[in-house]
Short mmCIF file of C-alpha atoms and ligand atoms in Angstrom, two decimals:
data_model
loop_
_atom_site.label_atom_id
_atom_site.label_comp_id
_atom_site.label_asym_id
_atom_site.label_seq_id
_atom_site.Cartn_x
_atom_site.Cartn_y
_atom_site.Cartn_z
CA MET A 1 -11.14 7.43 28.66
CA THR A 2 -12.47 10.24 26.66
CA VAL A 3 -10.95 10.51 23.18
CA THR A 4 -9.27 13.91 22.49
CA ASP A 5 -6.31 15.22 20.19
CA SER A 6 -4.07 14.66 23.01
CA ALA A 7 -2.11 11.41 23.52
CA PRO A 8 -3.57 8.92 25.91
CA PRO A 9 -1.64 8.24 28.95
CA GLY A 10 1.30 6.15 28.31
CA LEU A 11 1.98 7.62 24.82
CA GLY A 12 5.03 9.83 25.10
CA THR A 13 4.64 10.49 28.88
CA GLY A 14 8.13 9.04 29.75
CA GLY A 15 7.08 5.28 30.04
CA GLY A 16 5.79 5.27 26.58
CA LEU A 17 4.31 2.51 24.39
CA VAL A 18 7.42 1.99 22.32
CA GLU A 19 10.63 1.49 24.18
CA GLU A 20 13.94 1.30 22.89
CA GLU A 21 17.34 0.82 24.44
CA ALA A 22 20.43 -1.02 23.73
CA HIS A 23 19.55 -4.24 21.76
CA ARG A 24 15.98 -4.18 23.24
CA PHE A 25 12.89 -2.86 21.38
CA ARG A 26 9.50 -3.52 22.58
CA VAL A 27 5.95 -2.36 21.85
CA HIS A 28 3.20 -2.19 24.39
CA ARG A 29 0.18 -4.42 23.27
CA SER A 30 -2.24 -1.87 23.99
CA THR A 31 -1.23 -0.25 20.56
CA MET A 32 -2.86 -3.25 19.29
CA THR A 33 -6.18 -3.31 21.19
CA SER A 34 -6.99 0.08 22.50
CA PRO A 35 -10.06 1.80 20.98
CA GLU A 36 -8.56 5.23 22.05
CA ILE A 37 -5.37 4.72 20.24
CA HIS A 38 -7.15 3.65 17.13
CA ALA A 39 -9.15 6.77 17.33
CA LEU A 40 -5.97 8.79 17.74
CA GLU A 41 -4.37 6.98 14.76
CA LEU A 42 -7.20 8.19 12.51
CA LYS A 43 -6.49 11.76 13.74
CA ARG A 44 -2.69 11.61 13.80
CA VAL A 45 -1.36 9.03 11.43
CA PHE A 46 -4.08 8.90 8.64
CA ALA A 47 -4.91 12.52 8.63
CA HIS A 48 -1.09 13.51 8.36
CA SER A 49 0.45 11.20 5.88
CA TRP A 50 0.45 10.60 2.27
CA LEU A 51 -1.85 7.88 1.35
CA TYR A 52 -1.95 5.68 -1.82
CA VAL A 53 -5.07 6.27 -3.94
CA GLY A 54 -4.35 4.47 -7.01
CA HIS A 55 -2.27 3.98 -10.19
CA GLU A 56 -2.67 6.21 -13.12
CA SER A 57 -3.05 3.33 -15.34
CA GLU A 58 -6.57 2.63 -13.72
CA VAL A 59 -7.71 5.89 -15.13
CA ARG A 60 -5.75 6.00 -18.58
CA ASN A 61 -8.54 7.67 -20.72
CA PRO A 62 -10.13 11.08 -20.15
CA GLY A 63 -13.12 10.64 -17.97
CA ASP A 64 -11.89 7.23 -16.48
CA TYR A 65 -12.54 7.06 -12.79
CA VAL A 66 -12.27 4.67 -9.79
CA ARG A 67 -13.78 5.39 -6.36
CA ARG A 68 -12.28 4.02 -3.03
CA PRO A 69 -12.00 4.81 0.43
CA VAL A 70 -8.68 6.30 1.50
CA GLY A 71 -7.88 6.93 4.92
CA GLY A 72 -11.35 5.79 5.82
CA ARG A 73 -13.06 8.46 3.63
CA PRO A 74 -14.84 8.09 0.42
CA VAL A 75 -13.04 9.75 -2.31
CA PHE A 76 -12.64 9.22 -6.23
CA MET A 77 -9.85 9.53 -8.70
CA VAL A 78 -10.78 10.94 -12.29
CA ARG A 79 -8.72 11.91 -15.32
CA SER A 80 -9.95 15.12 -16.49
CA VAL A 81 -11.79 14.96 -20.01
CA LYS A 82 -10.46 18.64 -20.59
CA SER A 83 -6.83 18.59 -19.34
CA GLY A 84 -5.88 15.05 -18.87
CA VAL A 85 -4.94 15.85 -15.42
CA VAL A 86 -5.58 13.08 -12.71
CA ARG A 87 -7.44 14.42 -9.74
CA VAL A 88 -8.73 13.20 -6.56
CA PHE A 89 -12.12 14.58 -5.05
CA HIS A 90 -13.94 14.10 -1.79
CA ASN A 91 -16.83 11.98 -2.72
CA THR A 92 -19.50 14.10 -1.30
CA CYS A 93 -22.06 16.36 -3.05
CA THR A 94 -21.76 20.18 -2.16
CA HIS A 95 -25.51 20.41 -2.03
CA ARG A 96 -26.37 18.21 1.17
CA GLY A 97 -23.76 15.50 1.25
CA ALA A 98 -24.75 12.61 -0.91
CA VAL A 99 -21.98 10.35 -2.25
CA VAL A 100 -21.60 11.62 -5.96
CA CYS A 101 -19.69 8.95 -7.82
CA ARG A 102 -21.45 5.53 -6.93
CA LYS A 103 -19.66 2.99 -9.10
CA ASP A 104 -16.27 1.59 -8.22
CA ALA A 105 -14.97 2.31 -11.83
CA GLY A 106 -16.16 3.71 -15.20
CA ASN A 107 -15.74 6.44 -17.51
CA ALA A 108 -17.92 9.77 -17.33
CA LYS A 109 -18.06 13.40 -18.71
CA VAL A 110 -20.28 14.29 -15.98
CA PHE A 111 -21.04 12.99 -12.20
CA GLN A 112 -24.79 13.49 -11.37
CA CYS A 113 -25.60 13.28 -7.81
CA PHE A 114 -28.47 10.83 -7.60
CA TYR A 115 -30.26 12.82 -4.74
CA HIS A 116 -31.28 16.19 -6.35
CA ALA A 117 -29.42 15.84 -9.71
CA TRP A 118 -26.63 18.53 -9.18
CA SER A 119 -23.86 17.71 -11.78
CA PHE A 120 -20.25 18.05 -11.84
CA ASP A 121 -17.85 17.82 -14.81
CA THR A 122 -14.43 16.02 -14.42
CA GLU A 123 -12.70 19.15 -13.34
CA GLY A 124 -15.16 19.15 -10.43
CA ARG A 125 -17.09 22.17 -11.64
CA LEU A 126 -20.76 22.33 -10.66
CA VAL A 127 -22.29 22.64 -14.13
CA GLY A 128 -25.78 21.76 -13.64
CA VAL A 129 -28.53 22.76 -10.92
CA PRO A 130 -32.10 21.67 -11.59
CA GLY A 131 -34.28 24.60 -10.64
CA ARG A 132 -31.41 27.04 -11.14
CA GLU A 133 -33.93 30.12 -10.97
CA ALA A 134 -34.75 29.38 -7.39
CA TYR A 135 -31.47 30.63 -6.33
CA GLY A 136 -31.45 33.84 -8.14
CA GLU A 137 -28.29 35.36 -9.59
CA GLU A 138 -26.34 35.38 -6.37
CA LEU A 139 -25.48 31.59 -6.37
CA ASP A 140 -22.10 31.29 -7.08
CA LEU A 141 -21.68 27.96 -9.04
CA ASP A 142 -17.88 28.26 -9.05
CA ALA A 143 -17.86 28.10 -5.09
CA LEU A 144 -19.98 25.02 -5.08
CA GLY A 145 -17.63 22.70 -6.96
CA LEU A 146 -16.44 19.32 -5.87
CA ARG A 147 -13.66 19.67 -3.22
CA PRO A 148 -10.40 18.21 -4.45
CA VAL A 149 -8.53 16.45 -1.47
CA VAL A 150 -6.22 19.21 -0.22
CA ARG A 151 -2.91 17.58 -1.52
CA THR A 152 -2.45 15.11 -4.54
CA ALA A 153 0.65 14.07 -6.23
CA SER A 154 2.06 11.28 -8.05
CA TYR A 155 5.38 9.32 -8.30
CA ARG A 156 6.23 6.88 -11.15
CA GLY A 157 2.44 6.55 -11.76
CA PHE A 158 1.51 5.70 -8.15
CA VAL A 159 -1.00 8.43 -7.08
CA PHE A 160 -1.03 9.53 -3.40
CA ALA A 161 -3.24 12.07 -1.50
CA SER A 162 -2.96 13.84 1.83
CA PHE A 163 -5.61 15.53 3.94
CA ASP A 164 -2.90 17.60 5.58
CA PRO A 165 -2.30 20.98 3.71
CA ASP A 166 1.10 21.47 5.26
CA ILE A 167 2.52 18.15 4.68
CA VAL A 168 5.87 17.90 2.91
CA GLU A 169 6.08 17.24 -0.81
CA LEU A 170 5.52 13.64 -1.81
CA ASP A 171 9.11 13.59 -3.14
CA ASP A 172 10.52 14.37 0.16
CA TYR A 173 8.12 12.15 2.14
CA LEU A 174 8.90 8.99 -0.06
CA ALA A 175 12.54 9.43 0.93
CA GLY A 176 14.46 6.35 0.40
CA ALA A 177 11.56 4.55 -0.90
CA LYS A 178 11.70 6.07 -4.24
CA GLU A 179 14.68 3.96 -5.12
CA TYR A 180 12.68 0.85 -4.67
CA LEU A 181 9.59 2.37 -6.57
CA ASP A 182 11.99 3.08 -9.36
CA LEU A 183 13.31 -0.32 -9.57
CA ALA A 184 9.69 -1.71 -9.72
CA ALA A 185 8.64 0.69 -12.32
CA ASP A 186 11.77 0.36 -14.36
CA GLY A 187 11.36 -3.38 -14.30
CA LEU A 188 7.91 -3.30 -15.43
CA GLY A 189 8.10 -0.60 -18.03
CA ASP A 190 4.79 0.53 -19.43
CA ALA A 191 2.85 -0.86 -16.61
CA GLU A 192 -0.96 -1.29 -15.67
CA ILE A 193 -2.84 -2.51 -12.84
CA ILE A 194 -4.77 -5.52 -14.00
CA SER A 195 -8.44 -5.20 -13.78
CA GLY A 196 -9.92 -6.74 -10.62
CA THR A 197 -8.82 -6.63 -7.00
CA ASN A 198 -8.38 -8.83 -3.96
CA GLN A 199 -10.56 -7.66 -1.36
CA TYR A 200 -10.68 -9.20 2.20
CA ALA A 201 -10.90 -8.29 6.04
CA ILE A 202 -8.84 -9.50 8.86
CA ASP A 203 -9.81 -9.56 12.43
CA ALA A 204 -6.44 -8.09 13.62
CA ASN A 205 -5.00 -4.70 14.19
CA TRP A 206 -3.59 -2.97 10.97
CA LYS A 207 -0.14 -2.82 12.21
CA LEU A 208 0.16 -6.41 12.53
CA LEU A 209 0.00 -6.54 8.69
CA VAL A 210 2.59 -3.90 8.51
CA GLU A 211 4.93 -6.15 10.53
CA ASN A 212 3.92 -9.22 8.56
CA SER A 213 4.42 -7.79 5.07
CA ILE A 214 8.19 -6.89 5.80
CA ASP A 215 8.85 -9.89 8.17
CA GLY A 216 11.33 -12.00 6.31
CA TYR A 217 11.65 -14.87 8.63
CA HIS A 218 8.08 -16.10 9.23
CA ALA A 219 8.03 -17.47 5.74
CA ALA A 220 9.63 -20.89 6.42
CA PRO A 221 7.62 -21.80 9.37
CA THR A 222 4.34 -20.10 8.36
CA HIS A 223 4.25 -20.86 4.73
CA ASP A 224 5.71 -24.41 4.51
CA THR A 225 2.86 -25.92 2.58
CA TYR A 226 3.72 -23.29 -0.20
CA PHE A 227 7.38 -24.10 -0.32
CA LYS A 228 6.38 -27.88 -0.62
CA TYR A 229 4.15 -26.80 -3.71
CA LEU A 230 7.07 -24.87 -5.24
CA VAL A 231 9.43 -27.94 -4.86
CA ALA A 232 6.75 -30.15 -6.58
CA LEU A 233 6.50 -28.02 -9.50
CA GLY A 234 10.35 -28.17 -9.91
CA THR A 235 11.73 -25.11 -8.05
CA ASP A 236 14.96 -25.69 -6.37
CA LEU A 237 14.82 -24.08 -2.84
CA ARG A 238 18.10 -25.14 -1.77
CA SER A 239 19.69 -21.65 -2.21
CA GLY A 240 17.45 -20.36 0.56
CA VAL A 241 16.69 -16.48 1.21
CA ASP A 242 19.35 -14.27 1.77
CA GLY A 243 19.15 -10.39 1.95
CA ILE A 244 19.00 -7.18 4.01
CA GLY A 245 16.34 -5.14 5.81
CA ARG A 246 16.60 -1.49 5.58
CA SER A 247 14.92 1.66 6.94
CA LEU A 248 14.21 3.94 4.25
CA GLY A 249 13.37 7.17 6.34
CA ASN A 250 10.00 8.60 7.30
CA GLY A 251 9.01 5.08 8.45
CA HIS A 252 9.14 3.54 5.11
CA ALA A 253 11.32 0.18 4.87
CA VAL A 254 12.06 -2.82 2.71
CA ILE A 255 13.40 -6.26 2.73
CA ASP A 256 15.72 -6.86 -0.34
CA TYR A 257 16.54 -10.50 -0.85
CA HIS A 258 17.50 -13.10 -3.14
CA ALA A 259 14.92 -15.96 -3.24
CA PRO A 260 14.96 -19.42 -5.21
CA TRP A 261 11.73 -18.58 -7.10
CA GLY A 262 11.48 -17.14 -10.72
CA ARG A 263 10.34 -13.69 -11.43
CA PRO A 264 8.56 -12.66 -14.55
CA VAL A 265 10.98 -9.77 -14.84
CA ALA A 266 13.23 -11.52 -15.45
CA LYS A 267 14.38 -14.62 -14.01
CA TRP A 268 13.34 -17.86 -15.71
CA GLU A 269 12.39 -21.07 -13.69
CA PRO A 270 10.70 -24.31 -14.68
CA MET A 271 7.39 -23.60 -13.80
CA PHE A 272 7.24 -20.73 -16.45
CA GLY A 273 7.53 -23.27 -19.21
CA ASP A 274 10.08 -23.68 -21.94
CA ALA A 275 7.88 -21.46 -24.18
CA ALA A 276 8.56 -18.34 -21.86
CA ARG A 277 12.23 -18.85 -21.57
CA GLU A 278 13.19 -16.93 -24.62
CA GLU A 279 10.92 -14.17 -23.70
CA ILE A 280 12.37 -13.80 -20.19
CA ASP A 281 15.90 -13.94 -21.78
CA ARG A 282 14.91 -11.08 -24.13
CA ILE A 283 13.50 -8.92 -21.29
CA ARG A 284 16.53 -9.54 -19.36
CA ALA A 285 18.79 -8.35 -22.22
CA GLU A 286 16.89 -5.34 -22.68
CA LEU A 287 17.03 -4.58 -18.86
CA VAL A 288 21.01 -4.91 -19.21
CA GLU A 289 20.93 -2.84 -22.35
CA THR A 290 18.97 0.10 -20.84
CA TYR A 291 20.02 0.16 -17.06
CA GLY A 292 23.41 -1.65 -17.29
CA GLU A 293 24.37 -5.03 -15.89
CA GLU A 294 24.41 -4.24 -12.24
CA ARG A 295 20.98 -2.42 -11.85
CA ALA A 296 19.50 -4.92 -14.44
CA MET A 297 20.39 -7.94 -12.35
CA ARG A 298 18.98 -6.12 -9.24
CA MET A 299 15.79 -5.74 -11.03
CA ALA A 300 15.68 -9.43 -12.41
CA GLU A 301 17.30 -11.20 -9.51
CA THR A 302 16.14 -9.58 -6.35
CA ASN A 303 12.89 -9.62 -4.60
CA ARG A 304 11.71 -6.64 -2.55
CA ASN A 305 8.75 -6.27 -0.05
CA LEU A 306 8.54 -2.44 0.10
CA PHE A 307 6.49 -0.70 2.82
CA ILE A 308 5.48 2.79 2.35
CA TYR A 309 4.22 4.40 5.61
CA PRO A 310 1.65 4.08 6.87
CA ASN A 311 -0.43 1.56 4.98
CA LEU A 312 1.06 0.74 1.43
CA ILE A 313 2.81 -2.41 0.48
CA ILE A 314 4.36 -3.09 -2.87
CA ASN A 315 5.73 -6.92 -3.06
CA ASP A 316 7.90 -7.06 -6.10
CA ILE A 317 8.48 -10.71 -5.76
CA MET A 318 6.97 -13.57 -8.12
CA ALA A 319 4.54 -10.95 -9.11
CA VAL A 320 4.21 -7.18 -8.25
CA THR A 321 1.30 -6.70 -5.91
CA VAL A 322 0.21 -3.35 -4.56
CA ARG A 323 -1.58 -3.73 -1.33
CA THR A 324 -3.19 -1.27 1.07
CA PHE A 325 -5.24 -1.65 4.12
CA MET A 326 -7.21 0.35 6.56
CA PRO A 327 -8.32 -0.40 10.11
CA ARG A 328 -12.07 -0.63 10.76
CA SER A 329 -11.32 -0.74 14.56
CA ALA A 330 -8.57 -1.59 16.93
CA SER A 331 -8.95 -5.26 15.99
CA SER A 332 -10.07 -5.33 12.42
CA MET A 333 -8.94 -3.98 9.10
CA GLU A 334 -9.96 -4.21 5.39
CA VAL A 335 -7.27 -5.01 2.82
CA THR A 336 -7.17 -4.33 -0.98
CA ALA A 337 -4.80 -5.74 -3.40
CA TRP A 338 -4.09 -5.29 -7.05
CA GLU A 339 -1.76 -6.64 -9.50
CA LEU A 340 0.62 -4.52 -11.47
CA ALA A 341 2.24 -5.88 -14.80
CA PRO A 342 3.84 -4.73 -18.08
CA ARG A 343 0.95 -3.73 -20.53
CA ASP A 344 2.31 -5.82 -23.38
CA GLU A 345 3.37 -8.86 -21.57
CA MET A 346 3.50 -12.45 -23.27
CA PRO A 347 0.28 -14.40 -22.40
CA GLN A 348 2.17 -17.16 -20.74
CA LEU A 349 4.01 -14.76 -18.39
CA ARG A 350 0.79 -12.87 -17.67
CA GLN A 351 -0.71 -16.14 -16.84
CA ARG A 352 1.99 -17.29 -14.57
CA ARG A 353 1.96 -13.81 -12.80
CA LEU A 354 -1.72 -14.17 -12.31
CA ASP A 355 -1.21 -17.70 -11.00
CA SER A 356 1.46 -16.22 -8.54
CA PHE A 357 -0.88 -13.52 -7.61
CA LEU A 358 -3.64 -16.11 -6.70
CA THR A 359 -1.53 -19.11 -5.68
CA PHE A 360 0.60 -17.32 -3.39
CA LEU A 361 -0.72 -13.89 -2.52
CA GLY A 362 -4.40 -13.96 -3.00
CA PRO A 363 -6.77 -14.49 -0.25
CA GLY A 364 -7.49 -17.98 -1.18
CA GLY A 365 -3.81 -18.72 -2.08
CA PHE A 366 -1.05 -20.51 0.01
CA ALA A 367 0.41 -17.60 1.90
CA THR A 368 -2.38 -14.96 2.60
CA PRO A 369 -4.55 -17.51 4.68
CA ASP A 370 -1.50 -18.41 6.54
CA ASP A 371 -0.72 -14.77 7.28
CA ILE A 372 -4.35 -14.06 8.17
CA GLU A 373 -4.40 -17.00 10.68
CA ALA A 374 -1.01 -15.76 12.15
CA LEU A 375 -2.33 -12.37 12.59
CA GLU A 376 -5.70 -13.30 13.95
CA SER A 377 -3.94 -15.47 16.28
CA CYS A 378 -1.89 -12.69 17.64
CA GLN A 379 -4.96 -10.53 18.13
CA GLN A 380 -6.54 -13.35 20.20
CA GLY A 381 -3.28 -13.88 22.10
CA PHE A 382 -3.31 -10.15 23.14
CA ARG A 383 -6.70 -10.82 24.58
CA SER A 384 -5.43 -13.25 26.98
CA GLY A 385 -3.27 -10.57 28.82
CA GLY A 386 -0.62 -11.45 31.39
CA VAL A 387 1.87 -10.20 28.70
CA GLU A 388 2.15 -6.50 28.36
CA TRP A 389 4.97 -6.08 25.67
CA SER A 390 5.88 -7.53 22.21
CA ASP A 391 9.50 -7.87 21.60
CA ILE A 392 10.88 -6.50 18.19
CA SER A 393 14.65 -6.60 19.10
CA ARG A 394 15.80 -9.15 16.48
CA GLY A 395 19.05 -7.98 14.61
CA MET A 396 19.74 -5.02 16.97
CA ALA A 397 23.06 -6.81 17.80
CA ARG A 398 24.12 -6.84 14.15
CA GLU A 399 23.90 -5.38 10.70
CA PRO A 400 20.28 -6.00 9.97
CA ARG A 401 19.36 -8.54 7.52
CA ALA A 402 16.12 -9.48 5.66
CA ASP A 403 15.47 -11.97 8.45
CA ASP A 404 15.72 -9.38 11.28
CA GLU A 405 13.33 -6.83 12.50
CA GLU A 406 14.89 -3.45 11.85
CA GLN A 407 12.34 -2.82 9.21
CA MET A 408 9.59 -3.01 11.82
CA ARG A 409 11.38 -0.84 14.22
CA SER A 410 11.59 1.86 11.43
CA PHE A 411 7.64 1.78 11.14
CA TRP A 412 7.31 1.91 14.78
CA ARG A 413 9.62 4.80 15.49
CA ARG A 414 7.66 6.98 12.99
CA TRP A 415 4.26 5.79 14.30
CA ASN A 416 5.61 6.71 17.82
CA THR A 417 6.68 10.20 16.64
CA GLN A 418 3.43 11.04 15.06
CA MET A 419 1.51 9.77 17.98
CA THR A 420 3.41 11.55 20.59
CA SER A 421 4.48 14.91 18.81
CA SER A 422 3.34 18.06 20.23
CA ASP A 423 2.07 19.35 16.75
CA GLY A 424 -0.25 16.33 16.56
CA ALA A 425 1.25 15.57 13.10
CA GLY A 426 4.66 14.41 13.64
CA ARG A 427 6.58 17.10 11.52
FE1 LIG B 1 -26.45 16.05 -4.11
FE2 LIG B 1 -28.63 16.99 -3.36
S1 LIG B 1 -27.18 16.01 -2.16
S2 LIG B 1 -27.93 17.11 -5.30
#
């Protein structure tokens, strides 16, 4: 099948790949395996969404920069030395194409392309061209600055970019997800991304990780070892997990739930140690004073797995992780995760937070290897054939709970709209 901007057969042609009727929601498994659909996703989903770039704390000082792929394209984010504004540039030299920013992070006043040494300042302006006289007076240096990604905006420190000049404002795009970003940001106060990342690859379609990240009922069977570990450390799991699953608009979704484990902000449990108890109580009292009893208790007591369409997860649980992922093909993806924490955090709490990041959420921890195994198992199962559809109907017959699948249906509805819309963008 030739890849074009048009939807492949089966997408939006009556008998679509996402089907919904009373109490029945199903997704055709070719959405997880087809190279044509993967190619179309790059053009429709990733070229017409707001995509997470990084957190402003990663470029706290003038000249600080980080480079990373966004939507599969090399870009870098830098705080201007002159204005302090955070900008996101396409990481390609305007001369003949080489990648200009070649380190993952650092501080610079000038970025010099290694190929022929054209130089750009942190505003993106071309400020140095070796052999300038060879071009005569007609060379317009202003026209040869680095190209900013066409749309860049931030919300509560989270920086997003879009390659679609006509996309809605970030504020409108985030819709109901803002409430949950606010809860995470307010709970942490002056927050920073802790230096270092988790990076790993999974041999599975990226949408399986979307589903998994907001799947509230796989935990008990899939992560049994971790729960036994918590019990061994003194956590009382008898109260279980209880909460809701919500669609937040524009494909975003959340599971919002009470769980037995502690939270550095601000729910003490024995594994934090007695020394941290006073500090957690202090944080909790401060939250109540600043935000009132009800909102403070929400921050302290409830956990939230927030999905921001199409590929950002913020897990505000026993630690706050920021995780983004990008398909490499229809059957593989790359994942990057960071840990977000209060800057002035007590060392014991920071240690516990980092332990949680590693022991549960990290690629060598108790949860992530289980999830990777589950996702790769699904991908292998798809190859078996014989079953065309996956069922995502759980909870359609009741008010959706955290252990239902409404939050996944929310993603799939938006995905289907983008993939089948006549304008190619899902506006
Ligand atoms: Fe960058 Fe030539 S490609 S200076």
